[in-house]
Coordinates of C-alpha atoms and ligand atoms in Angstrom, one line a residue:
M1 CA 108.8 87.6 258.4
S2 CA 111.8 89.1 256.7
V3 CA 111.5 90.0 253.0
A4 CA 114.6 89.4 250.9
P5 CA 115.6 92.6 249.1
K6 CA 114.7 92.5 245.4
A7 CA 117.9 91.7 243.4
P8 CA 119.0 94.5 241.3
R9 CA 119.1 93.9 237.6
R10 CA 122.5 93.7 236.0
N11 CA 124.3 97.0 236.0
E12 CA 121.5 98.6 237.8
P13 CA 121.8 100.2 241.3
E14 CA 119.7 98.9 244.0
G15 CA 116.4 100.6 245.0
I16 CA 115.5 101.9 241.5
E17 CA 111.9 101.2 240.6
R18 CA 111.1 99.6 237.2
P19 CA 109.9 100.7 234.7
L20 CA 111.8 104.0 235.0
P21 CA 110.1 107.0 233.7
N22 CA 113.5 108.5 233.5
D23 CA 116.4 106.0 233.3
K24 CA 118.6 107.6 235.9
P25 CA 122.3 106.6 235.8
A26 CA 124.5 106.2 238.9
G27 CA 127.9 107.6 239.5
G28 CA 129.8 110.7 238.4
D29 CA 131.8 111.7 235.3
Q30 CA 135.5 111.3 234.6
G31 CA 137.5 113.6 232.4
V32 CA 136.3 115.5 229.4
W33 CA 135.8 114.1 225.9
G34 CA 134.8 115.5 222.6
S35 CA 131.3 114.2 222.9
D36 CA 131.0 115.8 226.3
A37 CA 131.4 119.2 224.7
V38 CA 128.5 118.3 222.3
A39 CA 126.3 117.1 225.2
D40 CA 127.1 120.3 227.1
L41 CA 125.8 122.3 224.2
L42 CA 122.6 120.2 224.0
R43 CA 122.0 121.0 227.6
A44 CA 122.8 124.7 227.1
L45 CA 120.2 124.7 224.3
D46 CA 117.7 123.2 226.8
I47 CA 116.8 120.4 224.5
P48 CA 114.2 118.4 226.5
Y49 CA 114.4 115.0 224.8
V50 CA 116.5 113.0 222.4
A51 CA 114.6 110.1 220.8
L52 CA 117.2 107.5 219.8
N53 CA 118.1 104.0 218.9
P54 CA 121.7 103.2 220.0
G55 CA 124.7 102.4 217.8
A56 CA 128.5 102.2 218.2
S57 CA 129.1 105.1 215.9
Y58 CA 127.8 107.5 218.6
R59 CA 128.8 105.5 221.7
G60 CA 130.9 108.5 222.7
L61 CA 127.9 110.8 222.7
H62 CA 125.7 108.2 224.3
D63 CA 128.1 108.0 227.2
S64 CA 128.2 111.7 227.5
L65 CA 124.4 111.9 227.7
V66 CA 124.3 109.2 230.4
N67 CA 127.4 109.8 232.4
R68 CA 128.0 113.5 232.0
L69 CA 124.5 114.9 231.8
G70 CA 122.9 112.2 234.0
N71 CA 120.3 111.5 231.2
E72 CA 118.4 114.7 231.9
R73 CA 117.7 117.7 229.6
P74 CA 118.0 116.0 227.2
Q75 CA 116.5 112.8 228.4
M76 CA 116.8 109.8 226.1
L77 CA 113.7 108.3 224.7
L78 CA 114.8 104.8 223.7
S79 CA 112.9 103.8 220.5
L80 CA 112.9 100.4 218.9
H81 CA 113.3 101.8 215.4
E82 CA 114.9 104.9 214.0
E83 CA 111.8 105.7 212.0
S84 CA 109.9 105.9 215.4
A85 CA 112.6 108.1 217.0
V86 CA 112.3 110.7 214.3
A87 CA 108.5 110.4 214.1
I88 CA 108.3 111.0 217.9
A89 CA 110.4 114.2 217.4
H90 CA 108.0 115.1 214.6
G91 CA 104.9 114.6 216.8
W92 CA 106.5 116.7 219.5
A93 CA 107.0 119.6 217.2
K94 CA 103.5 119.4 215.8
V95 CA 102.2 120.3 219.3
T96 CA 104.9 122.6 220.6
G97 CA 106.1 124.3 217.4
H98 CA 109.6 123.7 218.9
P99 CA 112.1 121.1 218.0
M100 CA 113.5 118.2 220.0
A101 CA 116.3 116.0 218.9
A102 CA 116.7 112.5 217.6
I103 CA 119.9 110.5 217.3
V104 CA 120.4 107.7 214.8
H105 CA 123.3 105.4 214.3
S106 CA 125.6 105.8 211.3
N107 CA 124.4 105.1 207.8
V108 CA 122.2 102.1 208.7
G109 CA 120.3 104.0 211.4
L110 CA 120.0 107.0 209.1
M111 CA 118.7 104.8 206.3
H112 CA 115.9 103.5 208.7
A113 CA 115.1 107.1 209.6
T114 CA 114.8 108.5 206.1
M115 CA 111.0 108.2 205.6
A116 CA 110.3 109.9 208.9
V117 CA 112.7 112.7 207.9
F118 CA 110.8 113.1 204.7
N119 CA 107.5 113.3 206.5
A120 CA 108.9 116.0 208.9
W121 CA 110.3 117.9 205.9
C122 CA 106.9 117.9 204.1
D123 CA 105.1 118.8 207.3
R124 CA 107.6 121.8 207.8
V125 CA 108.3 120.9 211.4
P126 CA 111.6 121.8 213.2
L127 CA 113.7 118.9 214.2
L128 CA 117.4 118.3 215.0
L129 CA 118.7 115.0 213.8
L130 CA 122.1 113.9 215.1
G131 CA 124.0 111.0 213.6
A132 CA 127.5 109.7 213.4
T133 CA 130.2 108.1 211.2
G134 CA 133.7 106.9 211.2
P135 CA 136.2 107.3 212.7
V136 CA 136.7 109.5 209.6
D137 CA 140.5 109.0 210.2
A138 CA 140.9 105.5 208.6
A139 CA 143.9 104.8 210.7
K140 CA 141.7 104.8 213.8
R141 CA 139.0 102.5 212.4
R142 CA 138.5 99.1 214.0
P143 CA 138.5 96.3 211.4
W144 CA 135.4 95.6 209.5
I145 CA 132.6 97.2 211.6
D146 CA 134.0 100.8 211.6
W147 CA 134.4 100.6 207.9
I148 CA 130.8 99.6 207.2
H149 CA 129.8 102.4 209.6
T150 CA 131.6 105.0 207.6
A151 CA 130.3 106.7 204.5
K152 CA 131.8 109.7 202.9
D153 CA 128.7 111.8 202.7
Q154 CA 125.9 110.5 204.9
G155 CA 124.1 113.8 204.6
A156 CA 123.6 113.0 200.9
L157 CA 121.0 110.4 202.0
I158 CA 118.7 113.1 203.3
R159 CA 120.1 116.3 201.9
H160 CA 117.1 116.7 199.5
Y161 CA 114.7 116.9 202.4
T162 CA 116.5 118.6 205.1
K163 CA 117.2 122.4 205.5
W164 CA 120.9 121.9 206.2
D165 CA 123.4 119.2 207.1
D166 CA 127.0 119.2 208.2
Q167 CA 129.9 116.9 209.3
P168 CA 132.1 119.0 211.5
A169 CA 135.8 118.2 211.8
S170 CA 136.6 119.5 215.3
V171 CA 134.9 119.9 218.6
A172 CA 134.6 123.6 218.2
A173 CA 133.1 123.1 214.8
A174 CA 130.7 120.5 216.1
Q175 CA 129.4 123.0 218.7
E176 CA 129.0 125.7 216.0
S177 CA 127.2 123.2 213.7
I178 CA 124.7 122.3 216.3
L179 CA 124.1 125.9 217.2
R180 CA 123.6 126.7 213.6
A181 CA 121.3 123.8 213.0
W182 CA 119.2 124.6 216.0
K183 CA 118.8 128.1 214.7
I184 CA 118.0 127.0 211.1
V185 CA 115.4 124.5 212.0
Q186 CA 113.5 127.1 214.0
T187 CA 113.6 129.7 211.3
A188 CA 110.5 129.8 209.1
P189 CA 109.9 127.9 206.9
R190 CA 110.9 125.2 209.4
G191 CA 112.2 121.7 208.7
P192 CA 114.7 119.2 209.9
A193 CA 118.5 119.5 209.9
Y194 CA 121.1 116.7 210.2
I195 CA 124.6 116.8 211.9
C196 CA 126.9 113.9 211.5
L197 CA 129.4 113.5 214.3
D198 CA 132.7 111.8 213.6
A199 CA 133.2 108.9 216.0
G200 CA 136.9 109.9 216.3
L201 CA 135.9 113.4 217.3
Q202 CA 133.4 112.2 219.9
E203 CA 136.0 109.9 221.4
S204 CA 138.9 112.4 221.5
K205 CA 140.1 113.2 225.0
L206 CA 140.1 116.9 225.8
E207 CA 142.3 118.8 228.3
S208 CA 139.2 120.7 229.5
A209 CA 135.7 121.5 228.4
P210 CA 135.6 124.2 225.8
P211 CA 133.8 127.4 226.9
L212 CA 130.1 127.3 225.9
P213 CA 128.8 129.9 223.6
D214 CA 126.1 132.3 224.9
V215 CA 123.2 130.5 223.2
T216 CA 120.9 133.5 223.5
R217 CA 123.0 135.2 220.8
F218 CA 122.2 132.5 218.2
R219 CA 118.4 132.5 218.4
A220 CA 116.2 132.0 215.3
P221 CA 114.6 135.3 214.1
D222 CA 110.9 135.9 214.5
D223 CA 108.7 134.8 211.6
A224 CA 108.9 137.3 208.8
A225 CA 106.1 139.9 208.6
P226 CA 104.9 141.2 205.3
D227 CA 105.8 144.5 203.8
P228 CA 103.3 146.9 205.4
A229 CA 102.4 148.5 202.0
L230 CA 101.6 145.1 200.5
A231 CA 99.6 144.0 203.6
A232 CA 97.6 147.3 203.2
S233 CA 97.0 146.6 199.6
A234 CA 95.9 143.0 200.4
A235 CA 93.5 144.4 203.1
K236 CA 92.1 146.9 200.5
R237 CA 91.4 144.1 198.0
L238 CA 89.8 141.9 200.6
H239 CA 87.8 144.9 201.9
E240 CA 86.4 145.6 198.5
A241 CA 85.8 142.0 197.5
H242 CA 82.2 140.7 197.1
R243 CA 83.0 137.1 197.7
P244 CA 86.3 136.7 199.6
V245 CA 87.6 133.3 200.5
I246 CA 90.3 132.5 203.1
L247 CA 92.3 129.3 202.7
M248 CA 93.6 128.5 206.2
G249 CA 96.6 126.4 205.6
R250 CA 99.8 125.6 207.5
V251 CA 99.3 127.8 210.6
S252 CA 100.7 127.7 214.1
R253 CA 99.2 126.3 217.3
S254 CA 99.1 129.8 218.9
E255 CA 95.8 130.8 220.5
Q256 CA 96.3 134.4 219.5
G257 CA 96.8 133.4 215.9
W258 CA 93.6 131.4 216.1
A259 CA 91.7 134.4 217.5
E260 CA 93.1 136.7 214.9
R261 CA 92.1 134.3 212.0
V262 CA 88.6 134.2 213.3
K263 CA 88.5 138.0 213.6
L264 CA 89.8 138.4 210.1
A265 CA 87.2 136.1 208.6
E266 CA 84.4 137.8 210.6
T267 CA 85.6 141.3 209.7
L268 CA 85.6 140.4 206.0
G269 CA 82.6 138.1 206.1
A270 CA 84.9 135.8 204.2
A271 CA 84.1 132.1 203.5
V272 CA 86.8 129.9 205.0
L273 CA 88.2 126.6 203.9
T274 CA 90.5 124.4 206.0
D275 CA 92.7 121.4 205.1
L276 CA 92.4 117.9 206.7
K277 CA 96.1 117.3 206.1
Q278 CA 96.9 120.3 208.4
A279 CA 96.3 120.9 212.1
G280 CA 93.1 122.8 213.1
S281 CA 93.0 126.4 212.0
F282 CA 89.4 127.6 212.4
P283 CA 86.3 126.6 214.4
S284 CA 84.7 123.6 212.7
D285 CA 81.2 124.9 213.6
H286 CA 81.7 128.5 212.5
P287 CA 79.0 129.7 210.0
L288 CA 81.7 131.1 207.8
L289 CA 83.3 127.7 207.3
G290 CA 82.4 126.8 203.7
A291 CA 83.0 123.0 203.8
S292 CA 84.3 120.5 206.2
P293 CA 88.1 120.0 205.8
A294 CA 89.2 117.4 203.3
T295 CA 92.4 115.8 202.1
F296 CA 91.3 116.6 198.6
P297 CA 89.0 119.7 198.5
G298 CA 85.5 118.5 197.4
V299 CA 82.8 120.0 195.3
E300 CA 81.5 122.5 197.9
A301 CA 85.0 123.9 198.3
A302 CA 85.5 124.0 194.6
S303 CA 82.3 125.9 193.9
L304 CA 83.1 128.5 196.6
L305 CA 86.5 129.0 195.0
R306 CA 85.0 129.4 191.6
E307 CA 82.6 132.1 192.9
A308 CA 85.3 133.9 194.9
D309 CA 86.5 137.2 193.5
C310 CA 89.4 137.4 196.0
V311 CA 91.3 134.5 197.7
L312 CA 93.6 134.9 200.6
A313 CA 95.7 131.8 201.0
L314 CA 97.6 131.4 204.3
D315 CA 100.5 129.0 203.5
W316 CA 98.0 126.7 201.8
V317 CA 99.6 123.4 200.7
D318 CA 99.0 122.9 196.9
L319 CA 97.4 126.2 196.1
A320 CA 97.9 125.5 192.4
G321 CA 96.2 122.2 192.6
T322 CA 93.3 123.5 194.7
L323 CA 92.7 126.4 192.3
K324 CA 93.0 124.1 189.2
G325 CA 90.5 121.7 190.7
A326 CA 88.0 124.5 191.4
W327 CA 88.5 126.0 187.9
R328 CA 88.6 122.7 186.2
G329 CA 91.8 123.5 184.5
E330 CA 90.9 127.0 183.5
T331 CA 93.1 129.8 185.0
A332 CA 91.6 131.1 188.2
K333 CA 89.9 134.4 187.6
S334 CA 89.9 135.5 191.2
F335 CA 92.5 137.8 192.6
V336 CA 94.9 135.6 194.6
I337 CA 96.9 136.7 197.6
H338 CA 99.3 134.1 199.1
A339 CA 101.1 134.6 202.5
T340 CA 103.9 132.1 202.5
L341 CA 107.6 131.7 202.9
D342 CA 107.6 128.2 201.5
E343 CA 109.5 129.1 198.3
Y344 CA 112.6 129.6 200.5
L345 CA 112.6 125.8 201.0
H346 CA 112.0 124.5 197.6
N347 CA 114.6 122.5 195.8
G348 CA 115.0 120.6 192.6
W349 CA 114.6 117.1 194.0
S350 CA 111.4 117.1 195.9
M351 CA 108.2 118.0 194.2
D352 CA 106.5 118.6 197.5
H353 CA 106.5 122.3 196.5
Q354 CA 103.5 121.3 194.4
G355 CA 102.3 123.1 191.3
L356 CA 103.1 126.8 190.6
A357 CA 100.1 128.8 191.7
P358 CA 99.0 132.1 190.0
V359 CA 99.5 134.7 192.7
D360 CA 98.6 138.4 192.2
L361 CA 99.9 139.6 195.5
A362 CA 102.6 137.6 197.2
L363 CA 103.2 138.3 200.9
A364 CA 106.6 136.9 201.9
S365 CA 105.4 136.2 205.4
S366 CA 104.3 133.5 207.7
P367 CA 100.5 133.4 208.1
E368 CA 100.3 134.9 211.6
P369 CA 102.1 138.1 211.0
A370 CA 100.2 138.4 207.7
V371 CA 96.9 138.1 209.4
A372 CA 97.9 140.6 212.1
A373 CA 99.1 143.1 209.5
I374 CA 95.9 142.8 207.3
L375 CA 93.7 143.1 210.3
A376 CA 95.5 146.3 211.4
S377 CA 95.0 147.8 207.9
L378 CA 91.4 146.8 207.8
Q379 CA 90.8 148.8 211.0
T380 CA 91.8 152.0 209.1
L381 CA 89.4 151.2 206.2
G382 CA 86.1 151.6 208.0
P383 CA 83.0 149.5 207.5
R384 CA 82.6 147.5 204.3
K385 CA 80.4 149.1 201.6
H386 CA 78.5 145.9 200.8
P387 CA 78.0 142.7 202.6
A388 CA 80.2 139.8 201.5
W389 CA 78.6 136.8 199.9
P390 CA 75.0 138.2 199.7
G391 CA 72.5 135.4 200.1
R392 CA 75.0 132.7 200.9
K393 CA 73.8 130.2 203.5
A394 CA 76.1 128.5 206.0
A395 CA 77.1 125.0 205.0
A396 CA 74.7 122.4 206.5
P397 CA 76.5 120.4 209.2
R398 CA 77.0 116.7 208.2
A399 CA 75.5 114.4 210.8
L400 CA 77.2 111.2 212.1
P401 CA 75.2 108.0 212.3
A402 CA 73.6 106.8 215.5
V403 CA 75.5 104.2 217.4
E404 CA 72.6 101.9 218.3
G405 CA 71.8 98.2 218.2
Q406 CA 74.1 95.6 216.7
G407 CA 75.8 95.0 213.5
A408 CA 78.9 95.9 211.5
I409 CA 80.9 99.0 212.4
T410 CA 81.7 101.7 209.9
V411 CA 84.3 104.4 210.3
P412 CA 81.6 107.0 210.8
H413 CA 80.2 104.8 213.6
L414 CA 83.7 104.7 215.2
A415 CA 83.9 108.5 215.0
A416 CA 80.4 108.9 216.5
S417 CA 81.2 106.6 219.3
L418 CA 84.5 108.3 220.1
R419 CA 82.8 111.7 220.1
A420 CA 80.1 110.5 222.4
A421 CA 82.8 109.0 224.7
V422 CA 84.8 112.3 224.9
K423 CA 81.9 114.6 225.0
G424 CA 82.5 117.5 227.4
R425 CA 86.2 116.9 227.9
K426 CA 89.2 118.5 226.2
S427 CA 90.6 116.0 223.7
S428 CA 93.2 116.2 221.0
L429 CA 92.9 114.1 217.8
L430 CA 96.6 113.6 217.1
R431 CA 96.3 111.6 213.8
H432 CA 93.6 110.3 211.7
S433 CA 93.3 107.3 209.3
L434 CA 92.9 107.7 205.6
S435 CA 89.3 106.5 206.1
W436 CA 88.6 109.5 208.4
A437 CA 86.5 112.5 207.1
G438 CA 86.7 116.1 208.0
H439 CA 83.3 116.4 209.6
F440 CA 84.0 113.7 212.1
W441 CA 85.8 115.8 214.7
P442 CA 84.9 119.1 216.2
V443 CA 87.7 121.7 216.3
H444 CA 87.5 124.7 218.7
H445 CA 91.1 125.1 219.7
P446 CA 94.5 124.9 217.9
L447 CA 95.3 121.7 219.8
D448 CA 92.0 119.9 219.1
F449 CA 93.3 118.5 215.9
L450 CA 96.9 118.0 214.6
G451 CA 96.5 117.0 211.0
S452 CA 98.5 114.3 209.2
D453 CA 102.0 113.1 208.4
G454 CA 103.1 115.7 205.8
G455 CA 104.8 113.3 203.4
G456 CA 102.2 110.5 203.0
G457 CA 104.7 108.0 204.5
V458 CA 102.6 105.2 206.0
G459 CA 103.9 103.9 209.4
S460 CA 104.4 107.3 211.0
G461 CA 101.1 107.2 212.9
P462 CA 102.2 105.5 216.1
G463 CA 105.4 107.5 216.4
T464 CA 104.0 111.0 215.7
S465 CA 101.1 110.3 218.0
I466 CA 103.5 109.3 220.8
G467 CA 105.6 112.5 220.3
S468 CA 102.4 114.6 220.4
A469 CA 101.0 112.8 223.4
L470 CA 104.4 113.4 225.2
A471 CA 104.0 117.1 224.5
L472 CA 100.4 117.0 225.8
K473 CA 101.3 115.0 228.9
D474 CA 99.9 116.7 232.0
S475 CA 98.0 119.2 229.8
G476 CA 94.6 117.8 230.9
R477 CA 93.9 116.9 227.3
L478 CA 92.9 113.4 226.3
P479 CA 95.3 112.4 223.5
V480 CA 93.6 110.2 220.9
A481 CA 94.8 108.9 217.6
V482 CA 92.7 107.0 215.0
L483 CA 95.1 105.0 212.9
G484 CA 94.7 102.7 209.9
D485 CA 95.7 99.1 210.5
G486 CA 98.4 99.4 207.9
D487 CA 99.8 102.5 209.4
F488 CA 99.7 101.0 212.9
L489 CA 101.4 97.8 211.8
M490 CA 104.3 99.5 210.1
G491 CA 105.1 101.6 213.2
V492 CA 103.7 99.4 216.0
T493 CA 107.0 99.0 218.0
A494 CA 106.9 102.7 218.7
L495 CA 104.3 101.8 221.4
W496 CA 107.0 100.4 223.7
T497 CA 108.5 103.8 224.1
A498 CA 105.2 105.3 225.2
V499 CA 104.7 102.6 227.7
H500 CA 108.3 102.7 229.1
Y501 CA 108.2 106.5 229.6
R502 CA 104.6 106.4 230.8
I503 CA 103.1 108.6 228.1
P504 CA 99.3 108.1 228.2
L505 CA 97.7 107.8 224.8
L506 CA 94.6 106.3 223.3
I507 CA 94.9 104.6 219.9
L508 CA 91.8 103.5 218.1
I509 CA 92.5 101.4 215.0
A510 CA 90.2 101.7 212.1
N511 CA 91.0 98.1 211.2
N512 CA 89.7 97.2 207.8
R513 CA 92.3 94.5 207.5
S514 CA 93.6 95.9 204.3
F515 CA 95.8 98.5 202.7
Y516 CA 92.5 99.7 201.6
N517 CA 93.6 102.9 199.9
D518 CA 95.2 100.8 197.3
E519 CA 92.2 98.7 196.7
V520 CA 90.5 101.9 195.6
H521 CA 93.4 102.4 193.2
Q522 CA 93.2 98.8 191.9
E523 CA 89.5 99.1 191.4
R524 CA 90.0 102.2 189.2
V525 CA 92.7 100.5 187.1
A526 CA 90.5 97.4 186.7
K527 CA 87.5 99.5 185.5
E528 CA 89.8 101.5 183.1
R529 CA 91.1 98.2 181.7
N530 CA 87.9 96.3 181.8
R531 CA 89.5 93.8 184.2
L532 CA 87.8 92.0 187.1
V533 CA 87.1 94.5 189.9
A534 CA 86.6 91.6 192.3
N535 CA 90.3 91.0 192.3
K536 CA 91.1 94.3 193.8
W537 CA 91.8 92.8 197.3
I538 CA 94.7 90.6 196.1
G539 CA 98.0 91.9 197.4
Q540 CA 96.1 94.2 199.8
H541 CA 94.1 92.3 202.4
I542 CA 95.9 91.6 205.7
T543 CA 93.9 88.5 206.5
H544 CA 94.4 84.7 206.9
P545 CA 95.6 85.1 209.5
D546 CA 94.0 88.2 210.9
I547 CA 96.6 89.9 213.1
D548 CA 95.7 90.3 216.7
L549 CA 96.5 94.0 217.1
A550 CA 95.4 94.2 220.7
A551 CA 97.9 91.4 221.5
M552 CA 100.7 93.4 219.7
A553 CA 99.9 96.3 222.1
K554 CA 99.8 94.0 225.1
A555 CA 103.1 92.4 224.2
Q556 CA 104.7 95.9 224.7
G557 CA 103.0 96.6 228.0
A558 CA 100.2 98.6 226.6
Q559 CA 96.5 97.7 227.3
G560 CA 94.9 96.1 224.3
F561 CA 91.1 95.9 223.7
G562 CA 89.3 94.0 221.0
P563 CA 88.9 93.1 218.3
V564 CA 85.6 94.8 218.5
R565 CA 83.4 93.4 215.8
D566 CA 80.0 94.5 216.8
L567 CA 78.6 98.0 217.0
G568 CA 76.9 97.1 220.3
D569 CA 80.3 96.5 221.9
L570 CA 82.0 99.6 220.6
P571 CA 81.0 102.2 223.2
E572 CA 82.1 100.0 226.1
A573 CA 85.4 99.2 224.5
I574 CA 86.1 102.9 223.9
R575 CA 85.1 103.7 227.5
Q576 CA 87.5 101.1 228.8
G577 CA 90.3 102.5 226.6
I578 CA 89.7 106.0 227.9
A579 CA 89.6 104.7 231.5
A580 CA 93.0 103.0 231.0
V581 CA 94.5 106.2 229.6
D582 CA 93.1 108.2 232.5
A583 CA 94.9 105.8 234.7
G584 CA 98.1 106.6 232.8
A585 CA 98.3 103.7 230.3
V586 CA 98.7 103.4 226.6
A587 CA 95.5 101.9 225.3
V588 CA 94.9 100.4 221.9
V589 CA 91.4 99.5 220.8
D590 CA 91.2 97.3 217.7
V591 CA 88.0 98.2 215.9
R592 CA 87.1 96.0 213.0
V593 CA 85.5 98.4 210.5
E594 CA 83.9 97.9 207.2
P595 CA 86.2 99.0 204.4
G596 CA 85.2 102.3 202.8
Y597 CA 86.2 105.9 202.5
D598 CA 84.2 109.1 202.5
S599 CA 83.0 109.5 198.9
G600 CA 85.1 112.7 198.4
T601 CA 88.3 110.9 199.3
S602 CA 87.7 107.8 197.2
G603 CA 86.6 109.9 194.3
A604 CA 89.7 112.0 194.5
I605 CA 92.2 109.2 194.9
S606 CA 90.8 107.2 192.1
R607 CA 90.8 109.9 189.5
A608 CA 92.8 109.3 186.3
P609 CA 96.1 111.1 186.0
G610 CA 95.7 114.5 184.4
T611 CA 92.0 114.8 185.3
R612 CA 90.8 117.4 187.9
Ligands
LIG701 C1 105.7 103.8 203.3 C2 104.5 103.7 202.5 N1 104.3 102.5 201.8 C3 103.2 102.4 201.0 C4 102.4 103.5 200.8 C5 101.2 103.4 199.9 N2 100.0 103.5 200.7 C6 99.3 104.6 200.8 S1 98.0 104.5 201.8 C7 98.3 102.8 202.0 C8 97.3 102.0 202.8 C9 97.4 102.3 204.3 O1 96.7 101.3 204.9 P1 95.9 101.7 206.2 O2 96.7 102.5 207.1 O3 95.3 100.4 206.8 O4 94.7 102.6 205.8 P2 93.4 102.2 204.9 O5 93.7 102.7 203.5 O6 93.2 100.7 205.0 O7 92.3 103.0 205.5 C10 99.4 102.4 201.4 C11 100.0 101.1 201.4 C12 102.7 104.7 201.5 N3 102.0 105.8 201.3 N4 103.8 104.8 202.3
LIG702 MG1 93.6 99.4 206.5

């Protein structure tokens, strides 16, 4: 029996298997164009991926990536929404510490991308964003469409939350811009940069490819280390302190950095606090950990800080707010040391710089070199004269509920069931829902937990999780994200990209069928105004109809499980999700959870303005 050959899809060479993990083009290239010179530089910089959504404003560059570079290094990651494209690059950087690129269509694509750029900015991740406009030369514009694709200053849309932007006017200038942006985004404090490429420049024909710069001469500097004398004086203060506290903030994913932070805390006997908004920074079961990480530091953390005579903050987000909360508005009496470079990024538009913290000793340094320098100084100071924190007991571990029998599922049940399912294997929690609490997940390695979105922009969860899962592909780690239903729904079409490029990922949805965070806010307002609390769900619940989240996953080629409504069915649904991921799939488990937050979180978000 003869089997008829499968007909190739339109414009697709025969014999190529679908879906393609790497959409490989056919044929060779012809001539040299302005955008080829840009593409050649992206290759020289060894940029692994460009997440993108297409658009005519960069059709020149698109062609160069496909037909000059053969869609390799960088490989395109087609995304269904620009917000997902940038979120994927954000998630990649959260794991690797290195940038990848994203490309968005002129003005409209950039407008779609803005929230994701803001999240990346607030999360201080490196990211190169390319975009396009024009032709800038009005005489070259096609009627209508090229005019609406052209804006005089596209960078203005995101200038307040990028480190740098440019719109180069020649091919040579475009290469220099990208080279500069690549260096800037990787220089601490890190963040995104945007380069807008004139369509006319991309589509200009060149005689020959311009020579490429030696990219090794344009590398970002190493992270700044503190002045040794200041680091020595910080070490002395900490050495003499009776009750030192270390606030482990925005630190790197380096294993060496992790080991040195542990060593520093142990050398000092310091109590340690970590932040649920940031990636893992310290072992979650270490006896020196003073409280489980929280989005808003809770009472245990506050009381430790009030007792502390010396606080070492390592690029801690909102040091002023944390100290104010602990000291209930009084000025903090402890001696405060802060190792951070964050001031270099602050501008007059975004208040993500947070309050102005009282700092007695400022180390203009990234956390890792500061820790290394303080540790080195401590070695010269000999043993401590008195034990730190005399009489202090380690914080009691908070237990998770048993997953037994039948009944409604709570978020702590979801956490307990997930933990039981991944017991004994290396797993990374890539993102967590707002209903998640810090004691739910054990952290023993810098990649065990990756924190949150940076800017509080809901809808980033699917995209950043996919970017992180891509970075962890083939690492032997199980990538898991626990997302709120609101977050999942706003970014759901990011899933297709993960399926298409075969990026395994497990997503559990803590589905309370509500934008529940805001129910907590409405409840507070209702109480304040003596209105009916029972109305808090209106304008918040995502019900009637309930959305079939598993079907939304399946529709994009992922595997969907649920809705899981009964506790008795939860372990098996999670087991099946993990089995699917182990077989290479993207798996989404819709878990219907009871609405509710950890008391610390709901207490903090429903506080009145101006109160601590
Ligand atoms: C883009 C955006 N829109 C709205 C908000 C306001 N907001 C903050 S949390 C939240 C609810 C998120 O819902 P979900 O992810 O389901 O989490 P839940 O609170 O239900 O656990 C909303 C709407 C936001 N932060 N970002
Ligand atoms: Mg919800």
